[in-house]
CSV table of C-alpha atoms and ligand atoms in Angstrom, one decimal:
chain,number,residue,atom,x,y,z
A,1,MET,CA,77.7,133.3,119.9
A,2,ALA,CA,77.9,136.2,117.5
A,3,SER,CA,75.8,135.1,114.3
A,4,GLN,CA,78.6,135.0,111.3
A,5,THR,CA,77.5,136.2,107.9
A,6,GLN,CA,77.6,133.6,105.2
A,7,THR,CA,77.9,134.9,102.0
A,8,VAL,CA,76.5,133.3,99.1
A,9,LEU,CA,77.7,134.1,95.3
A,10,VAL,CA,75.1,133.6,92.6
A,11,VAL,CA,76.8,133.2,89.2
A,12,GLU,CA,74.1,133.2,86.4
A,13,ASP,CA,73.5,135.5,83.6
A,14,GLU,CA,69.9,135.0,83.2
A,15,SER,CA,69.1,138.0,85.5
A,16,SER,CA,65.6,136.7,86.2
A,17,ILE,CA,67.0,133.4,87.8
A,18,ALA,CA,69.6,135.1,89.3
A,19,SER,CA,67.2,137.3,91.2
A,20,PHE,CA,64.8,134.7,92.1
A,21,VAL,CA,67.6,132.4,93.4
A,22,SER,CA,68.8,135.7,95.4
A,23,LEU,CA,65.7,136.4,96.9
A,24,TYR,CA,64.9,132.9,98.3
A,25,LEU,CA,68.7,132.8,99.7
A,26,LYS,CA,68.4,136.1,101.3
A,27,ASN,CA,65.2,135.1,103.0
A,28,ALA,CA,66.9,132.1,104.1
A,29,GLY,CA,69.3,134.5,106.0
A,30,TYR,CA,72.3,134.4,103.8
A,31,THR,CA,74.3,137.5,102.4
A,32,VAL,CA,74.1,137.4,98.4
A,33,ARG,CA,76.4,138.6,95.7
A,34,THR,CA,75.8,137.9,92.0
A,35,ALA,CA,77.8,137.6,89.0
A,36,ALA,CA,76.7,137.6,85.5
A,37,ASN,CA,79.6,135.7,83.9
A,38,GLY,CA,82.3,133.3,84.5
A,39,THR,CA,85.1,136.1,84.6
A,40,GLU,CA,83.4,138.2,87.2
A,41,ALA,CA,82.8,134.9,89.2
A,42,LEU,CA,86.5,134.2,89.3
A,43,THR,CA,87.3,137.8,90.5
A,44,GLN,CA,84.7,137.3,93.2
A,45,ALA,CA,85.9,133.8,93.9
A,46,ALA,CA,89.6,135.1,94.3
A,47,LYS,CA,88.5,137.4,97.3
A,48,GLY,CA,88.1,134.1,99.6
A,49,ASP,CA,85.3,135.5,101.5
A,50,LEU,CA,82.8,133.3,100.1
A,51,THR,CA,80.9,130.7,102.1
A,52,LEU,CA,79.3,128.8,98.9
A,53,ILE,CA,79.0,129.3,95.2
A,54,ILE,CA,75.8,128.6,93.0
A,55,LEU,CA,77.4,128.2,89.6
A,56,ASP,CA,75.1,128.0,86.4
A,57,LEU,CA,76.8,125.7,83.6
A,58,MET,CA,75.7,127.9,80.9
A,59,LEU,CA,77.5,131.2,81.1
A,60,PRO,CA,78.3,133.8,78.1
A,61,ASP,CA,82.1,133.7,78.5
A,62,ILE,CA,83.6,131.0,80.2
A,63,ASP,CA,81.5,127.8,80.9
A,64,GLY,CA,80.6,126.8,84.4
A,65,ILE,CA,82.6,123.8,84.2
A,66,GLU,CA,85.8,125.7,83.7
A,67,VAL,CA,84.8,128.3,86.2
A,68,CYS,CA,84.5,125.5,88.7
A,69,ARG,CA,87.7,123.6,87.6
A,70,ARG,CA,89.7,127.1,87.9
A,71,ILE,CA,88.3,127.6,91.2
A,72,ARG,CA,89.1,124.4,92.5
A,73,LYS,CA,92.9,124.8,92.0
A,74,SER,CA,93.0,127.4,94.8
A,75,SER,CA,89.8,127.0,96.9
A,76,ASP,CA,87.8,124.3,98.4
A,77,VAL,CA,84.6,126.4,98.7
A,78,PRO,CA,81.4,124.6,98.4
A,79,ILE,CA,80.0,124.7,94.8
A,80,LEU,CA,76.5,123.7,93.9
A,81,MET,CA,76.2,123.8,90.1
A,82,LEU,CA,72.8,124.5,87.9
A,83,THR,CA,72.5,122.8,84.9
A,84,ALA,CA,69.6,122.3,82.4
A,85,ARG,CA,70.6,118.7,81.3
A,86,ASP,CA,71.1,115.6,83.0
A,87,GLU,CA,73.7,114.3,80.8
A,88,ASP,CA,76.0,116.9,82.3
A,89,VAL,CA,76.0,115.4,85.8
A,90,ASP,CA,78.8,112.9,85.3
A,91,LYS,CA,81.2,115.6,84.4
A,92,ILE,CA,80.2,118.1,87.0
A,93,ILE,CA,80.6,116.2,89.9
A,94,GLY,CA,83.2,114.0,88.0
A,95,LEU,CA,87.1,113.9,87.9
A,96,GLU,CA,88.9,117.2,87.9
A,97,VAL,CA,85.6,119.6,88.0
A,98,GLY,CA,84.8,118.8,91.5
A,99,ALA,CA,81.4,120.5,92.3
A,100,ASP,CA,79.8,119.3,95.6
A,101,ASP,CA,76.3,118.9,94.2
A,102,TYR,CA,73.9,120.1,91.5
A,103,LEU,CA,70.5,120.8,90.6
A,104,THR,CA,68.6,120.4,87.3
A,105,LYS,CA,66.7,123.3,86.1
A,106,PRO,CA,63.8,123.9,86.5
A,107,PHE,CA,64.5,123.3,90.1
A,108,ASN,CA,62.2,124.0,93.3
A,109,PRO,CA,63.8,127.2,95.0
A,110,ARG,CA,63.2,125.5,98.6
A,111,GLU,CA,65.0,122.7,97.4
A,112,LEU,CA,67.8,124.7,96.2
A,113,VAL,CA,67.9,126.3,99.9
A,114,ALA,CA,67.8,122.9,101.5
A,115,ARG,CA,70.7,121.9,99.2
A,116,VAL,CA,72.8,124.9,100.4
A,117,LYS,CA,72.2,124.2,103.8
A,118,SER,CA,73.1,120.8,103.4
A,119,ILE,CA,76.2,121.2,101.7
A,120,LEU,CA,77.4,123.7,104.5
A,121,ARG,CA,76.3,121.5,107.1
A,122,ARG,CA,78.7,118.8,105.5
A,123,ALA,CA,81.6,121.2,104.8
A,124,THR,CA,81.8,122.2,108.5
A,125,PRO,CA,83.8,119.4,110.5
A,126,ASP,CA,80.7,118.0,112.3
A,127,ARG,CA,81.5,114.5,111.7
A,128,ARG,CA,84.1,114.2,114.9
A,129,GLU,CA,83.6,110.5,115.2
A,130,LYS,CA,85.4,110.3,111.9
A,131,GLU,CA,88.6,112.3,113.0
A,132,SER,CA,90.8,109.8,113.8
A,133,ALA,CA,89.0,106.6,112.1
A,134,GLN,CA,90.5,104.5,109.4
A,135,LEU,CA,89.0,102.1,107.4
A,136,GLN,CA,90.4,99.1,105.5
A,137,HIS,CA,88.9,96.9,102.9
A,138,GLY,CA,91.4,94.7,100.8
A,139,ASP,CA,93.8,96.9,99.1
A,140,LEU,CA,91.6,100.1,100.1
A,141,LYS,CA,92.7,102.2,102.9
A,142,ILE,CA,90.5,105.3,104.1
A,143,ASP,CA,91.8,107.8,106.6
A,144,ALA,CA,88.8,110.2,107.7
A,145,GLY,CA,91.1,112.6,109.7
A,146,ARG,CA,93.1,113.2,106.5
A,147,ARG,CA,90.7,112.5,103.9
A,148,GLU,CA,92.6,110.3,102.2
A,149,VAL,CA,92.0,107.1,100.0
A,150,ARG,CA,94.8,105.0,99.1
A,151,VAL,CA,94.6,101.7,96.7
A,152,GLY,CA,97.8,100.1,98.1
A,153,GLU,CA,100.5,102.9,97.8
A,154,GLU,CA,98.5,105.1,95.5
A,155,GLU,CA,96.5,107.9,96.6
A,156,ILE,CA,93.0,108.0,95.0
A,157,GLN,CA,91.7,111.9,94.6
A,158,LEU,CA,87.8,111.7,95.6
A,159,ALA,CA,85.6,114.5,95.6
A,160,PRO,CA,83.9,115.4,98.6
A,161,LYS,CA,80.6,113.4,98.3
A,162,GLU,CA,82.5,110.5,96.9
A,163,PHE,CA,84.4,110.2,99.8
A,164,ASP,CA,81.6,110.5,102.2
A,165,LEU,CA,79.5,108.0,100.3
A,166,LEU,CA,82.4,105.6,100.2
A,167,TRP,CA,82.7,105.9,103.8
A,168,GLU,CA,79.0,105.6,104.6
A,169,LEU,CA,79.0,102.3,102.8
A,170,LEU,CA,82.1,100.7,104.3
A,171,ASP,CA,81.0,101.9,107.9
A,172,HIS,CA,78.3,99.8,107.1
A,173,LYS,CA,80.0,96.8,105.8
A,174,GLY,CA,77.6,93.9,104.8
A,175,LEU,CA,74.4,95.9,105.3
A,176,VAL,CA,72.5,97.1,102.1
A,177,LEU,CA,71.6,100.8,101.9
A,178,THR,CA,69.0,102.3,99.8
A,179,ARG,CA,69.4,105.2,97.6
A,180,ASP,CA,67.0,107.3,100.0
A,181,GLN,CA,69.2,106.1,103.0
A,182,LEU,CA,72.3,107.1,101.4
A,183,LEU,CA,71.0,110.5,100.3
A,184,GLU,CA,69.9,111.4,103.6
A,185,ARG,CA,73.2,110.3,105.3
A,186,VAL,CA,75.6,111.8,102.8
A,187,TRP,CA,73.7,114.4,101.4
A,188,GLY,CA,71.5,115.3,104.2
A,189,TYR,CA,68.3,115.3,102.7
A,190,THR,CA,65.3,114.6,104.5
A,191,PHE,CA,63.0,114.2,101.9
A,192,ALA,CA,63.1,111.6,98.9
A,193,GLY,CA,65.5,113.4,96.7
A,194,ASP,CA,67.0,112.8,93.2
A,195,THR,CA,68.4,109.5,93.8
A,196,ARG,CA,70.3,109.6,90.5
A,197,THR,CA,72.8,111.6,92.7
A,198,VAL,CA,73.9,108.7,94.3
A,199,ASP,CA,74.1,106.2,91.2
A,200,VAL,CA,76.5,109.1,89.7
A,201,HIS,CA,78.8,109.1,92.6
A,202,VAL,CA,78.7,105.2,92.7
A,203,ARG,CA,79.7,105.5,89.3
A,204,GLN,CA,82.6,107.8,89.8
A,205,LEU,CA,83.9,105.9,92.8
A,206,ARG,CA,84.1,102.6,90.6
A,207,ARG,CA,85.9,104.6,88.0
A,208,LYS,CA,88.3,105.9,90.2
A,209,LEU,CA,88.7,102.8,92.5
A,210,GLY,CA,88.9,100.4,89.9
A,211,ASP,CA,89.2,96.7,90.9
A,212,ALA,CA,89.6,97.9,94.5
A,213,SER,CA,86.0,99.1,94.6
A,214,PRO,CA,84.1,97.2,97.2
A,215,ILE,CA,80.7,98.5,96.2
A,216,VAL,CA,78.1,95.8,95.1
A,217,THR,CA,74.8,96.9,93.6
A,218,VAL,CA,71.8,95.2,95.0
A,219,TRP,CA,69.2,95.4,92.0
A,220,GLY,CA,66.1,96.9,93.2
A,221,VAL,CA,67.5,98.0,96.7
A,222,GLY,CA,70.6,99.9,96.7
A,223,TYR,CA,74.1,99.3,97.4
A,224,LYS,CA,76.3,97.4,99.6
A,225,VAL,CA,80.1,96.9,100.4
A,226,SER,CA,81.1,93.1,99.7
A,227,PRO,CA,83.1,91.5,102.6
A,228,ALA,CA,86.5,92.3,102.4
A,229,ARG,CA,88.8,89.7,100.2
A,230,ASP,CA,91.9,89.0,102.2
A,231,ALA,CA,94.5,91.5,101.3
A,232,ALA,CA,97.1,90.1,99.1
B,301,CA,CA1,72.9,130.6,82.1
């Protein structure tokens, strides 16, 4: 099998961070391009040949959130956001912005590479067992092949990781899954990572699904899906 070049775009105005990240990615076998501002990032993204984008939140012209939002209008290219502040996390992976994952600065470059690999593994259709599968829980219906979620007749837009997390929980109905288990199953981390990611995604799911959310917090342990109420 011919090895296909995977191109990662690093969008970061601080050249020391950009070159440091580039170096690690090149060593991991990726082709790397860089952009020092949002405008350049959008130009590069429009070419449509990127495998993944690493996008810093703080950029001199258009901020990373707006760049991400604009890219998402026409592309599903995986995006990993870099942020200096924890508070931005809700926004980044939340409604309308649609980044796939984030890292808070300062970060370990090996973790960055691990996340990139994990996102790309998830972005490829390797979850064949889900292709034609559908799950239902009360008014909530999930179609894995179409990656569609409905509450009653209304379609709910979920970010990719929100979808995967919801699926994982529903697929283990009645079982409590710990944050570390969810990180490993949904994000593909094989080490204890930042479990706050799980909490943020659960919060988004609850916000989007409203009363139809089946997710129950099990204090001190993790999350589970409650037994389905009978559909009205
Ligand atoms: Ca920056």
